[in-house]
XYZ file of N, CA and C in Angstrom:
843
model
N -17.719 -82.933 4.410
C -16.571 -82.514 3.879
C -14.940 -82.235 3.791
N -14.327 -81.937 2.894
C -13.056 -83.185 3.326
C -12.412 -81.851 2.617
N -10.977 -81.946 2.654
C -10.163 -80.343 2.037
C -10.097 -81.455 1.035
N -9.854 -80.180 0.175
C -9.954 -79.437 -0.583
C -8.472 -80.412 -2.059
N -8.225 -81.743 -2.300
C -6.520 -81.550 -2.552
C -6.083 -80.436 -3.551
N -4.552 -80.617 -3.612
C -4.039 -80.282 -5.129
C -3.144 -80.828 -5.456
N -2.351 -80.956 -5.611
C -0.880 -81.861 -5.811
C 0.291 -80.506 -6.706
N 1.979 -80.766 -6.512
C 2.983 -79.720 -6.602
C 3.089 -80.264 -7.565
N 3.052 -78.848 -9.203
C 3.359 -78.935 -10.504
C 5.164 -79.580 -10.220
N 6.000 -78.775 -8.432
C 7.738 -78.495 -9.100
C 7.761 -80.533 -8.113
N 6.528 -81.181 -7.747
C 7.200 -82.854 -7.814
C 6.705 -84.009 -9.037
N 5.917 -82.998 -10.219
C 6.226 -82.810 -11.998
C 6.881 -82.463 -12.711
N 8.034 -82.298 -12.070
C 8.998 -81.617 -13.614
C 9.488 -83.242 -14.472
N 8.864 -83.848 -14.962
C 9.057 -84.742 -15.996
C 7.651 -84.534 -16.380
N 6.910 -84.299 -15.979
C 5.503 -83.786 -17.174
C 5.947 -82.905 -18.405
N 5.094 -82.668 -19.236
C 5.153 -81.036 -20.378
C 3.877 -81.302 -18.786
N 3.172 -79.372 -19.003
C 2.736 -79.450 -17.944
C 0.812 -79.754 -18.108
N 0.790 -79.091 -18.928
C -0.524 -80.162 -19.681
C -1.077 -81.802 -20.064
N 0.137 -82.025 -19.850
C 0.123 -83.792 -20.032
C -0.283 -83.657 -18.169
N 0.627 -82.950 -16.856
C 0.433 -82.925 -15.754
C -1.171 -82.299 -15.096
N -0.985 -81.648 -15.415
C -2.820 -81.159 -14.891
C -3.680 -82.240 -15.972
N -3.505 -82.644 -16.807
C -4.563 -83.782 -17.287
C -4.054 -84.592 -16.346
N -3.510 -85.539 -16.200
C -3.082 -86.607 -14.683
C -3.616 -85.935 -13.837
N -3.843 -84.954 -12.948
C -4.589 -84.686 -11.617
C -6.099 -84.317 -11.941
N -6.067 -84.056 -12.700
C -8.034 -84.291 -13.370
C -7.860 -85.166 -13.348
N -7.490 -86.626 -13.901
C -7.703 -87.764 -14.121
C -7.528 -88.421 -12.404
N -7.178 -88.161 -11.736
C -6.454 -88.887 -10.816
C -7.932 -88.386 -9.864
N -8.055 -87.065 -10.151
C -9.351 -87.056 -8.808
C -9.108 -85.160 -7.874
N -8.255 -84.935 -8.436
C -7.399 -83.574 -7.501
C -8.911 -82.126 -7.633
N -8.025 -81.552 -7.217
C -9.712 -80.109 -7.287
C -8.935 -79.571 -7.735
N -7.428 -78.902 -7.391
C -6.749 -77.516 -8.205
C -4.930 -78.727 -8.337
N -4.320 -77.668 -8.325
C -2.546 -78.057 -8.801
C -2.060 -76.588 -8.233
N -1.053 -77.012 -6.879
C -0.223 -76.294 -7.254
C 1.158 -75.391 -8.099
N 0.883 -74.523 -8.481
C 1.660 -74.483 -9.854
C 2.927 -74.110 -9.900
N 4.154 -74.035 -9.572
C 5.052 -73.461 -8.900
C 5.163 -72.787 -11.138
N 5.756 -71.544 -10.671
C 6.171 -70.397 -11.514
C 8.190 -70.917 -12.186
N 8.331 -71.908 -13.287
C 9.579 -71.758 -13.058
C 9.724 -72.694 -15.187
N 11.028 -72.570 -15.424
C 11.050 -72.814 -16.715
C 11.289 -74.206 -17.501
N 10.702 -74.863 -16.348
C 9.621 -76.360 -17.787
C 8.499 -76.182 -17.612
N 7.817 -76.006 -17.294
C 6.164 -74.844 -16.622
C 5.587 -73.837 -17.761
N 5.187 -73.199 -16.091
C 4.903 -71.515 -16.493
C 6.621 -70.419 -16.402
N 7.183 -70.170 -17.459
C 8.552 -69.710 -16.989
C 8.179 -68.128 -16.497
N 8.315 -67.855 -15.858
C 8.073 -66.333 -15.434
C 8.598 -64.845 -16.134
N 9.766 -65.616 -16.274
C 11.091 -64.940 -17.364
C 10.368 -64.405 -18.671
N 9.771 -65.420 -18.846
C 9.628 -66.256 -20.102
C 8.932 -64.490 -20.894
N 9.235 -63.180 -22.811
C 8.985 -62.868 -22.706
C 7.096 -63.208 -23.211
N 6.546 -64.112 -23.872
C 4.999 -64.741 -24.320
C 4.674 -65.273 -22.817
N 4.701 -64.245 -21.564
C 4.677 -65.009 -20.750
C 2.801 -64.571 -20.678
N 2.597 -62.997 -20.626
C 0.861 -63.438 -21.194
C 0.080 -63.907 -22.022
N 0.431 -64.508 -23.037
C -0.122 -65.877 -24.497
C -0.242 -66.803 -22.845
N 1.458 -67.340 -22.539
C 1.729 -68.860 -21.638
C -0.007 -68.919 -21.129
N 0.293 -67.990 -20.333
C -0.337 -67.827 -18.969
C -2.832 -68.043 -19.757
N -2.815 -67.143 -20.723
C -4.077 -67.796 -21.039
C -4.111 -68.178 -21.365
N -3.306 -69.320 -21.647
C -3.150 -70.689 -22.249
C -3.610 -71.591 -21.661
N -2.699 -71.287 -20.779
C -2.900 -72.247 -18.889
C -4.488 -72.395 -18.544
N -5.014 -70.994 -17.300
C -6.540 -70.588 -17.586
C -7.213 -71.598 -18.611
N -7.228 -71.243 -19.442
C -7.725 -72.468 -20.843
C -8.297 -73.125 -20.218
N -6.865 -74.221 -20.133
C -6.450 -75.505 -19.963
C -6.915 -76.067 -18.503
N -6.704 -74.733 -17.557
C -7.386 -75.142 -16.015
C -9.025 -75.194 -16.621
N -9.682 -74.323 -17.061
C -10.732 -74.149 -16.872
C -11.863 -75.501 -17.305
N -11.005 -76.458 -18.184
C -11.652 -76.798 -18.922
C -11.401 -78.043 -18.231
N -10.813 -78.270 -17.548
C -10.346 -79.575 -16.292
C -10.977 -79.096 -15.350
N -11.173 -78.072 -15.074
C -12.272 -77.659 -13.424
C -11.315 -78.036 -12.527
N -9.836 -77.470 -12.592
C -8.850 -77.268 -11.863
C -8.633 -75.907 -11.627
N -8.369 -75.760 -9.350
C -7.980 -75.031 -9.152
C -7.155 -74.691 -8.693
N -5.682 -73.194 -8.843
C -5.497 -73.611 -8.499
C -5.059 -72.768 -8.165
N -2.986 -72.625 -6.905
C -1.597 -71.685 -6.153
C -1.015 -71.677 -7.025
N -0.698 -70.696 -6.790
C 0.835 -69.822 -7.784
C 1.862 -69.809 -6.575
N 3.014 -70.858 -6.475
C 3.661 -71.220 -5.291
C 5.089 -70.883 -6.557
N 6.190 -70.234 -5.780
C 6.963 -69.185 -5.773
C 8.697 -69.696 -5.188
N 8.269 -71.703 -5.436
C 10.172 -71.537 -4.565
C 10.535 -72.303 -5.557
N 10.847 -71.719 -7.357
C 11.594 -72.840 -8.171
C 12.731 -72.903 -7.205
N 13.968 -73.205 -8.020
C 15.065 -74.064 -7.014
C 16.111 -72.599 -7.658
N 15.649 -72.404 -9.301
C 17.029 -72.222 -9.926
C 16.518 -70.787 -10.799
N 15.156 -70.051 -10.580
C 14.510 -69.683 -12.022
C 15.055 -68.397 -11.869
N 15.427 -67.920 -11.112
C 16.183 -66.786 -10.723
C 18.159 -65.913 -11.084
N 18.722 -67.477 -11.383
C 19.591 -67.653 -10.551
C 20.407 -68.767 -11.004
N 20.598 -69.313 -11.360
C 21.723 -70.518 -12.300
C 22.532 -71.659 -11.289
N 22.986 -70.807 -10.451
C 23.982 -71.008 -9.945
C 23.919 -71.275 -7.842
N 22.930 -70.303 -8.225
C 22.870 -70.174 -6.787
C 20.992 -71.287 -5.997
N 20.933 -71.384 -5.704
C 19.317 -72.072 -5.354
C 17.914 -71.483 -4.506
N 17.212 -71.132 -4.620
C 16.688 -70.335 -4.124
C 17.175 -68.718 -4.020
N 18.179 -68.233 -4.602
C 18.366 -67.384 -5.096
C 18.325 -65.787 -5.761
N 18.612 -65.085 -5.687
C 18.141 -64.264 -5.451
C 17.484 -64.366 -3.888
N 17.268 -64.164 -2.618
C 16.307 -64.340 -2.251
C 15.654 -62.355 -1.381
N 14.663 -61.873 -0.461
C 14.194 -60.737 0.096
C 15.424 -60.674 1.001
N 15.808 -61.126 1.717
C 17.500 -61.164 2.193
C 18.341 -61.244 1.821
N 18.582 -60.426 0.742
C 20.473 -60.595 -0.010
C 20.329 -59.293 0.205
N 22.067 -59.347 0.709
C 22.792 -57.878 0.613
C 22.365 -57.483 -0.219
N 22.461 -58.061 -2.143
C 22.653 -57.226 -3.056
C 20.931 -56.587 -3.820
N 21.173 -54.828 -2.556
C 19.486 -54.437 -3.463
C 19.116 -55.210 -5.501
N 20.218 -55.764 -5.717
C 19.499 -55.324 -7.588
C 18.771 -57.241 -7.165
N 19.845 -57.575 -5.854
C 18.937 -59.049 -5.692
C 18.132 -58.724 -4.991
N 17.568 -58.570 -4.533
C 16.186 -58.535 -4.275
C 15.509 -57.812 -4.789
N 15.612 -56.861 -6.081
C 14.621 -56.366 -6.140
C 14.520 -57.349 -7.253
N 14.651 -58.258 -7.837
C 14.749 -58.791 -8.562
C 13.898 -60.484 -8.206
N 14.398 -60.538 -6.750
C 12.996 -61.797 -6.072
C 11.735 -60.575 -6.370
N 12.095 -59.453 -5.570
C 10.449 -58.263 -5.628
C 9.507 -58.433 -6.853
N 10.232 -58.490 -8.418
C 9.837 -58.218 -8.904
C 8.832 -60.055 -9.542
N 9.502 -60.939 -9.102
C 9.408 -62.155 -9.600
C 8.177 -62.554 -9.199
N 7.200 -62.185 -7.089
C 7.010 -62.138 -7.177
C 5.532 -61.476 -7.395
N 5.905 -60.231 -7.797
C 4.759 -59.207 -8.591
C 4.269 -59.759 -8.989
N 5.206 -60.768 -10.142
C 5.336 -61.326 -11.683
C 4.446 -62.417 -11.187
N 4.856 -62.588 -10.146
C 2.881 -64.273 -9.597
C 2.315 -63.509 -9.221
N 2.360 -62.351 -8.639
C 1.228 -62.309 -8.295
C 0.897 -62.170 -9.654
N 0.466 -61.298 -10.954
C -0.340 -61.102 -11.955
C -0.776 -62.349 -12.431
N 0.594 -62.901 -13.050
C -0.196 -64.921 -13.090
C -1.491 -64.992 -12.344
N -1.186 -65.042 -11.294
C -2.210 -65.914 -10.219
C -3.402 -64.298 -10.562
N -3.093 -63.740 -10.769
C -5.034 -62.902 -10.823
C -5.623 -64.062 -12.302
N -4.361 -63.342 -12.989
C -5.196 -64.385 -14.861
C -5.355 -65.401 -14.995
N -4.558 -66.537 -13.870
C -5.457 -67.451 -13.868
C -6.498 -68.505 -12.556
N -7.012 -66.831 -12.178
C -7.397 -67.185 -10.913
C -6.973 -67.861 -9.617
N -6.094 -67.285 -9.329
C -5.894 -68.679 -8.327
C -6.455 -67.726 -6.458
N -6.416 -68.630 -6.206
C -6.803 -68.388 -4.382
C -5.409 -68.090 -3.839
N -4.647 -67.520 -3.774
C -3.419 -67.399 -3.466
C -2.230 -66.999 -4.030
N -1.331 -66.775 -3.328
C 0.618 -66.163 -4.208
C 0.801 -67.397 -2.810
N 2.234 -68.037 -3.413
C 2.878 -68.215 -2.032
C 4.260 -67.485 -1.776
N 4.913 -67.786 -0.483
C 6.846 -67.077 -1.504
C 6.706 -67.245 0.540
N 8.186 -67.120 0.323
C 9.133 -67.697 1.222
C 10.099 -66.089 1.869
N 10.443 -66.324 3.173
C 11.707 -64.978 3.521
C 12.631 -65.654 2.854
N 14.030 -66.230 3.240
C 14.542 -66.809 2.485
C 15.699 -67.443 3.373
N 16.801 -68.280 3.666
C 18.121 -67.875 4.532
C 18.366 -66.286 5.148
N 18.816 -66.656 6.110
C 20.269 -64.313 6.705
C 20.929 -64.976 5.950
N 21.313 -64.505 5.403
C 22.698 -64.118 4.726
C 23.953 -64.529 5.670
N 24.659 -65.041 5.037
C 25.705 -64.762 6.222
C 26.373 -63.482 6.602
N 26.694 -63.161 7.568
C 27.260 -61.794 8.543
C 25.949 -60.436 8.011
N 24.613 -61.431 8.466
C 23.890 -59.758 8.403
C 23.464 -60.523 9.702
N 23.326 -58.827 10.776
C 22.421 -58.916 11.697
C 21.210 -59.938 11.794
N 20.171 -60.608 12.394
C 18.871 -60.299 12.175
C 18.530 -59.250 12.392
N 18.749 -58.087 13.363
C 16.881 -56.741 12.716
C 18.025 -56.415 11.663
N 19.375 -56.449 10.671
C 19.222 -55.827 9.522
C 18.148 -56.996 8.132
N 18.278 -57.961 8.528
C 17.678 -59.179 8.058
C 15.759 -58.975 8.340
N 15.456 -58.284 9.105
C 13.824 -58.571 9.438
C 13.623 -56.956 8.886
N 14.642 -56.181 8.817
C 14.655 -54.304 7.797
C 14.065 -55.242 6.724
N 14.929 -55.967 5.989
C 15.448 -55.671 4.425
C 13.319 -57.294 4.905
N 13.899 -57.760 4.833
C 11.802 -58.102 4.770
C 10.632 -57.544 4.579
N 10.667 -56.698 6.014
C 10.369 -55.735 5.567
C 10.463 -54.956 4.853
N 10.803 -54.170 4.515
C 10.679 -53.544 2.834
C 10.409 -53.751 1.807
N 10.835 -55.215 1.622
C 10.887 -56.397 0.454
C 9.498 -56.348 0.512
N 8.639 -56.866 1.342
C 7.152 -56.561 1.511
C 6.136 -55.643 1.349
N 6.490 -54.613 1.002
C 6.026 -53.756 0.693
C 5.289 -53.620 -0.383
N 6.453 -53.721 -1.613
C 5.252 -53.667 -2.344
C 5.040 -54.787 -3.136
N 5.243 -55.540 -3.139
C 4.700 -56.904 -3.167
C 3.195 -56.754 -3.000
N 3.307 -56.338 -1.210
C 1.859 -56.902 -0.497
C 1.170 -55.777 -1.516
N 0.839 -54.281 -2.329
C 0.774 -53.505 -2.342
C 0.159 -53.930 -3.809
N 1.168 -55.015 -4.399
C 0.817 -55.545 -5.661
C -0.559 -56.187 -5.422
N -0.312 -57.400 -4.455
C -1.804 -57.947 -3.617
C -2.794 -57.482 -3.565
N -2.588 -56.345 -2.896
C -3.704 -56.073 -2.364
C -3.303 -55.093 -3.568
N -3.992 -54.666 -4.717
C -4.413 -54.068 -6.320
C -5.062 -55.380 -6.999
N -4.776 -56.962 -6.735
C -4.904 -57.512 -7.136
C -6.669 -57.918 -6.790
N -6.074 -58.450 -4.988
C -7.042 -58.978 -4.539
C -6.666 -60.528 -4.660
N -5.228 -61.112 -4.443
C -4.516 -61.710 -4.626
C -4.026 -61.890 -2.495
N -4.490 -62.976 -2.061
C -3.456 -63.115 -0.352
C -1.814 -63.699 -1.288
N -0.843 -62.832 0.022
C 0.197 -63.262 -0.579
C 1.126 -64.620 0.746
N 0.638 -65.496 0.727
C 1.201 -66.346 2.014
C 1.875 -66.750 2.266
N 2.800 -66.064 3.184
C 4.293 -66.296 3.076
C 3.965 -67.765 4.516
N 5.466 -68.228 3.356
C 5.417 -69.534 4.442
C 6.705 -69.747 5.208
N 6.695 -70.413 5.992
C 8.033 -71.061 7.011
C 8.407 -71.564 6.928
N 9.619 -71.467 6.562
C 10.393 -72.639 5.580
C 11.687 -72.084 7.177
N 12.206 -74.451 7.237
C 13.326 -74.988 7.998
C 14.350 -73.453 7.930
N 15.237 -72.796 8.748
C 16.421 -72.265 7.938
C 16.557 -71.018 7.594
N 14.712 -70.690 7.201
C 14.636 -69.762 6.457
C 14.649 -68.104 7.945
N 14.706 -67.100 7.508
C 14.345 -66.046 8.636
C 13.190 -65.866 9.061
N 11.940 -66.207 8.122
C 11.030 -66.938 9.287
C 10.340 -68.402 9.158
N 11.012 -69.051 9.947
C 11.364 -70.850 9.535
C 9.681 -71.386 10.559
N 8.701 -70.498 11.816
C 8.374 -70.319 12.190
C 7.061 -70.452 12.738
N 5.977 -70.394 12.915
C 5.164 -69.538 13.318
C 4.592 -68.605 13.345
N 5.581 -68.568 14.524
C 6.189 -67.535 15.247
C 6.128 -66.464 14.643
N 7.274 -66.837 13.821
C 8.662 -65.920 12.507
C 7.504 -65.658 12.100
N 6.476 -65.685 11.154
C 5.497 -64.481 10.993
C 3.656 -64.217 11.353
N 4.019 -64.397 12.792
C 3.374 -62.915 13.597
C 4.333 -62.671 13.703
N 6.249 -62.358 13.763
C 6.946 -61.290 14.372
C 6.613 -60.368 12.898
N 6.300 -60.490 11.373
C 6.687 -60.471 10.290
C 5.027 -59.490 10.243
N 4.095 -60.270 10.465
C 2.514 -59.966 10.456
C 2.771 -58.164 11.350
N 3.134 -58.472 12.698
C 2.699 -57.816 13.490
C 3.958 -56.373 12.757
N 5.105 -56.202 12.737
C 6.527 -55.313 11.461
C 5.536 -54.480 10.847
N 4.432 -55.411 9.464
C 3.713 -54.593 9.334
C 2.388 -54.090 8.951
N 1.732 -54.391 10.006
C 1.283 -53.137 10.300
C -0.427 -54.259 10.571
N -0.051 -55.636 10.133
C -0.651 -56.465 10.135
C -1.768 -56.840 8.319
N -1.559 -56.342 7.707
C -1.632 -55.736 6.800
C -2.857 -56.687 5.744
N -3.712 -56.925 5.005
C -4.890 -57.186 5.044
C -4.638 -58.490 4.394
N -3.737 -58.520 2.823
C -3.289 -59.025 2.148
C -2.318 -60.193 3.202
N -1.788 -60.161 3.419
C -1.055 -60.831 3.898
C -1.012 -62.767 4.595
N -1.781 -63.775 3.941
C -2.218 -64.361 4.839
C -0.582 -65.118 5.112
N -0.620 -67.199 5.145
C 0.301 -67.891 5.617
C 0.173 -69.012 4.505
N 1.309 -69.250 4.232
C 0.903 -70.826 3.492
C 1.502 -71.806 5.075
N 0.467 -72.663 4.935
C 1.203 -74.129 6.139
C 2.186 -74.793 5.401
N 3.137 -75.333 6.323
C 3.446 -76.226 5.111
C 3.426 -78.184 6.660
N 2.829 -78.631 6.497
C 2.414 -79.929 7.603
C 4.022 -80.007 8.018
N 3.831 -80.769 6.700
C 5.440 -81.914 6.942
C 6.301 -80.657 8.778
N 7.005 -79.255 7.865
C 6.992 -78.155 8.575
C 6.818 -77.837 9.839
N 5.334 -77.862 10.135
C 4.818 -78.828 11.668
C 5.820 -78.947 12.838
N 5.997 -80.018 11.657
C 5.952 -82.070 13.005
C 7.847 -81.642 12.371
N 8.523 -81.266 11.761
C 9.120 -81.180 11.845
C 9.922 -80.080 12.828
N 9.657 -79.192 12.632
C 10.596 -78.097 13.748
C 8.963 -77.202 15.120
N 8.001 -77.424 15.205
C 7.183 -76.711 15.989
C 6.660 -77.969 17.002
N 6.626 -76.811 18.078
C 6.313 -77.717 19.221
C 4.832 -78.381 19.788
N 4.008 -77.261 18.523
C 2.413 -78.285 19.083
C 2.336 -79.358 17.623
N 1.556 -80.445 17.860
C 1.765 -80.993 16.573
C 1.164 -80.487 15.736
N 1.587 -81.061 14.069
C 0.973 -80.458 14.029
C -0.942 -79.804 13.121
N -2.039 -81.288 13.847
C -3.168 -80.461 14.360
C -3.450 -78.831 14.876
N -2.410 -79.121 16.190
C -3.091 -78.296 16.726
C -2.706 -76.643 15.945
N -1.266 -77.147 14.766
C -0.433 -75.975 13.968
C -1.425 -75.467 13.851
N -2.528 -75.758 12.534
C -4.011 -76.503 11.744
C -4.539 -74.549 12.747
N -5.212 -75.309 14.029
C -6.215 -74.606 14.562
C -5.277 -73.381 14.691
N -4.227 -72.659 15.640
C -3.942 -71.718 15.707
C -3.296 -70.555 14.344
N -2.999 -71.561 12.928
C -2.753 -70.349 12.560
C -4.373 -70.358 11.118
N -5.789 -70.611 11.635
C -6.927 -70.608 11.269
C -7.132 -69.006 10.428
N -6.317 -68.350 11.018
C -7.052 -67.364 10.992
C -6.113 -66.232 10.258
N -5.125 -66.322 9.358
C -4.070 -66.038 8.506
C -4.113 -67.020 7.560
N -4.868 -68.521 7.486
C -4.917 -69.873 6.593
C -4.962 -69.080 4.716
N -4.111 -69.394 4.137
C -4.370 -69.397 2.910
C -3.819 -70.271 2.127
N -2.543 -70.812 2.100
C -2.544 -72.253 1.224
C -2.204 -73.075 2.339
N -2.134 -74.498 1.908
C -1.627 -75.452 2.827
C -0.954 -76.318 1.946
N 0.558 -76.385 2.266
C 1.238 -77.721 1.644
C 1.368 -79.180 2.791
N 1.443 -80.367 2.599
C 0.842 -81.422 3.281
C 1.820 -82.804 2.703
N 2.407 -83.199 3.179
C 3.374 -84.128 3.005
C 3.681 -84.838 4.738
N 4.660 -86.188 4.345
C 4.349 -86.477 5.268
C 6.319 -86.389 5.896
N 6.829 -86.117 6.746
C 8.526 -85.829 8.037
C 8.113 -86.696 8.599
N 10.043 -86.111 9.598
C 9.943 -86.771 11.034
C 10.734 -85.255 11.522
N 10.610 -85.296 12.725
C 10.856 -84.497 14.135
C 12.779 -84.405 13.716
N 12.448 -83.128 13.045
C 13.939 -82.152 12.819
C 14.342 -82.532 11.737
N 14.368 -82.660 10.932
C 14.673 -83.465 9.573
C 14.242 -83.175 8.269
N 14.106 -82.348 8.196
C 13.028 -81.156 6.661
C 14.156 -82.351 5.703
N 12.974 -82.576 5.154
C 12.768 -84.220 4.313
C 11.384 -84.365 4.355
N 10.969 -83.602 2.930
C 9.455 -84.329 2.829
C 9.713 -85.798 2.019
N 8.883 -86.145 2.618
C 8.965 -87.890 1.902
C 6.967 -88.221 1.937
N 6.606 -89.180 1.540
C 6.155 -89.936 0.790
C 5.265 -90.175 2.167
N 3.327 -90.053 1.262
C 2.756 -90.075 3.016
C 3.105 -92.148 3.421
N 3.194 -91.936 5.001
C 3.712 -93.728 6.001
C 4.698 -93.251 5.979
N 5.691 -92.390 5.374
C 6.954 -93.091 5.577
C 7.336 -91.967 6.342
N 6.701 -90.866 7.303
C 7.489 -90.127 7.997
C 7.119 -90.633 9.299
N 6.617 -89.061 10.305
C 5.332 -90.424 11.372
C 4.441 -88.973 11.708
N 4.165 -88.121 10.945
C 2.652 -87.688 11.287
C 1.362 -88.900 11.381
N 0.694 -88.071 12.205
C -1.170 -89.184 12.142
C -1.378 -87.977 10.945
N -2.253 -88.375 10.460
C -2.620 -87.466 9.855
C -4.502 -87.656 9.566
N -5.236 -88.665 9.363
C -6.211 -87.995 10.002
C -6.705 -87.201 10.887
N -6.135 -86.605 12.215
C -7.066 -85.318 13.160
C -6.686 -84.074 11.931
N -4.840 -83.918 10.828
C -4.752 -82.860 10.263
C -5.479 -82.785 9.615
N -6.652 -83.078 9.015
C -7.212 -83.158 7.882
C -8.916 -82.604 8.571
N -8.889 -83.568 9.655
C -10.330 -83.596 10.270
C -10.165 -82.065 11.313
N -8.910 -81.219 11.278
C -8.049 -79.721 12.026
C -8.907 -78.878 10.863
N -8.460 -78.909 9.088
C -8.273 -78.320 8.566
C -10.009 -77.723 7.914
N -10.901 -79.629 7.815
C -12.105 -79.180 7.426
C -12.740 -78.326 9.550
N -12.715 -78.248 10.848
C -12.729 -78.453 11.541
C -12.469 -76.773 11.656
N -12.049 -76.002 10.718
C -11.890 -74.723 10.804
C -12.130 -73.164 10.051
N -12.980 -74.710 8.810
C -13.167 -74.131 7.575
C -12.307 -74.153 6.435
N -11.298 -74.519 6.851
C -10.194 -74.019 5.433
C -10.948 -74.408 4.005
N -11.066 -73.787 3.278
C -11.541 -74.288 2.003
C -10.388 -74.768 0.097
N -8.897 -73.552 0.947
C -8.413 -73.218 -0.316
C -7.806 -74.354 0.128
N -7.211 -74.722 -1.708
C -6.015 -76.094 -1.598
C -5.212 -76.551 0.248
N -5.496 -77.847 -0.270
C -4.134 -78.319 0.522
C -3.084 -79.712 -0.521
N -1.835 -78.732 -0.974
C -1.422 -79.186 -1.802
C -0.181 -80.591 -1.830
N -0.299 -81.347 -1.780
C 1.382 -82.934 -1.868
C 1.876 -81.984 -2.491
N 3.623 -81.630 -1.640
C 4.858 -80.879 -2.187
C 5.313 -82.191 -2.413
N 5.645 -83.346 -2.915
C 6.771 -83.758 -3.206
C 8.242 -83.664 -4.296
N 9.147 -82.775 -3.698
C 9.531 -82.308 -5.449
C 10.678 -82.912 -5.378
N 11.482 -83.719 -5.032
C 11.867 -84.678 -5.023
C 11.579 -86.017 -5.402
N 10.609 -85.907 -5.812
C 10.396 -87.990 -6.191
C 9.227 -87.086 -7.710
N 9.738 -85.849 -8.620
C 9.101 -85.830 -9.780
C 9.515 -87.265 -10.798
N 10.850 -88.391 -10.667
C 11.173 -89.289 -11.135
C 9.995 -90.464 -11.252
N 9.885 -89.923 -9.971
C 8.427 -90.375 -9.538
C 6.293 -89.940 -9.290
N 6.502 -89.373 -10.924
C 6.138 -88.130 -10.006
C 4.742 -88.505 -10.831
N 4.004 -89.369 -11.509
C 2.796 -89.710 -11.567
C 2.535 -91.313 -10.143
N 3.307 -91.473 -9.724
C 2.827 -92.684 -9.674
C 2.671 -92.422 -8.256
N 3.432 -91.386 -7.495
C 3.525 -90.492 -6.247
C 2.325 -89.305 -6.654
N 1.488 -89.103 -7.203
C 0.088 -87.676 -7.530
C -0.606 -88.939 -6.582
N -0.393 -90.622 -7.332
C -2.068 -91.634 -7.359
C -1.798 -92.272 -5.740
N -0.957 -92.779 -5.634
C -0.217 -92.589 -4.275
C -0.498 -92.408 -3.474
N -0.592 -90.702 -3.096
C -0.710 -89.435 -2.489
C -2.276 -89.547 -2.293
N -2.961 -89.645 -3.503
C -4.423 -89.102 -3.460
C -5.265 -90.638 -2.475
N -4.760 -91.760 -2.746
C -4.949 -92.843 -1.809
C -5.474 -92.109 -0.491
N -3.668 -92.164 0.445
C -3.932 -92.391 1.168
C -4.299 -90.887 1.458
N -4.292 -90.011 1.041
C -5.681 -89.300 1.912
C -6.949 -89.697 1.876
N -7.379 -89.749 1.223
C -8.581 -90.222 0.871
C -9.152 -90.873 1.722
N -8.788 -92.042 2.315
C -8.238 -92.440 3.659
C -7.968 -91.858 4.879
N -7.466 -91.311 4.752
C -7.252 -91.188 6.308
C -8.050 -90.029 5.999
N -8.726 -89.077 5.121
C -9.796 -88.548 5.325
C -11.241 -89.034 5.753
N -11.257 -90.382 5.392
C -12.544 -91.114 5.788
C -11.864 -91.718 6.972
N -11.305 -91.985 7.851
C -10.729 -91.893 9.312
C -10.952 -91.353 9.695
N -11.140 -90.075 9.826
C -10.783 -88.566 10.332
C -12.075 -87.684 11.502
């Protein structure tokens, strides 16, 4: 047994989606973390259902599994990175993000994806914590309803600098929402190294009951910078061993969004590194 590896399309933005998927299949990846964005599968396109059907056929031809990711930088607002979020002071802004996530759930169902990834967003300036948590709880409800109806887990990612930034924040959200069945966790291994007091391998074990999606890259303590493998501080064999030990069978997706300029080479090197690390686990 070994983790089922994927690569994020946000690290392959200079490639056409068909070419990116073909590359990953040729390199031996089990799947893809598909970020909904204008350069690949645009969630705002009028012909999204047709495009989604074509992508589903391509995934099937190549034997690739998929997770739908929603971390595109400017998909909703060309001037605000990741904006608007579920915490936006403007109700219309929150509604736009909610609609994007509901669309992501529909796309995931049509693709046969095993999860939809999302995040809370940064607390807006001038917003007190109680208000931020209230907004997040209210905004999550319609998305969770859609996820429940589609049978697709909604996997929230703790993200450095966001309202939900650590595992403890995920558990706070889970309890606020009443521990709903569709709510799961995206665990980013680099973020564990960056912020959590426990080791990344221990974070995997702690997260096991809720784990629906994993992102992986190297990182240094206290610095939120996604690094190619071997350029940070993470000891990967214990992490991969922990993923196998807990029985996680979703995708473990390489997350290198700032390395698209060298995407094909990064994908090749990442696969070689993780295979070697798995052999040492």
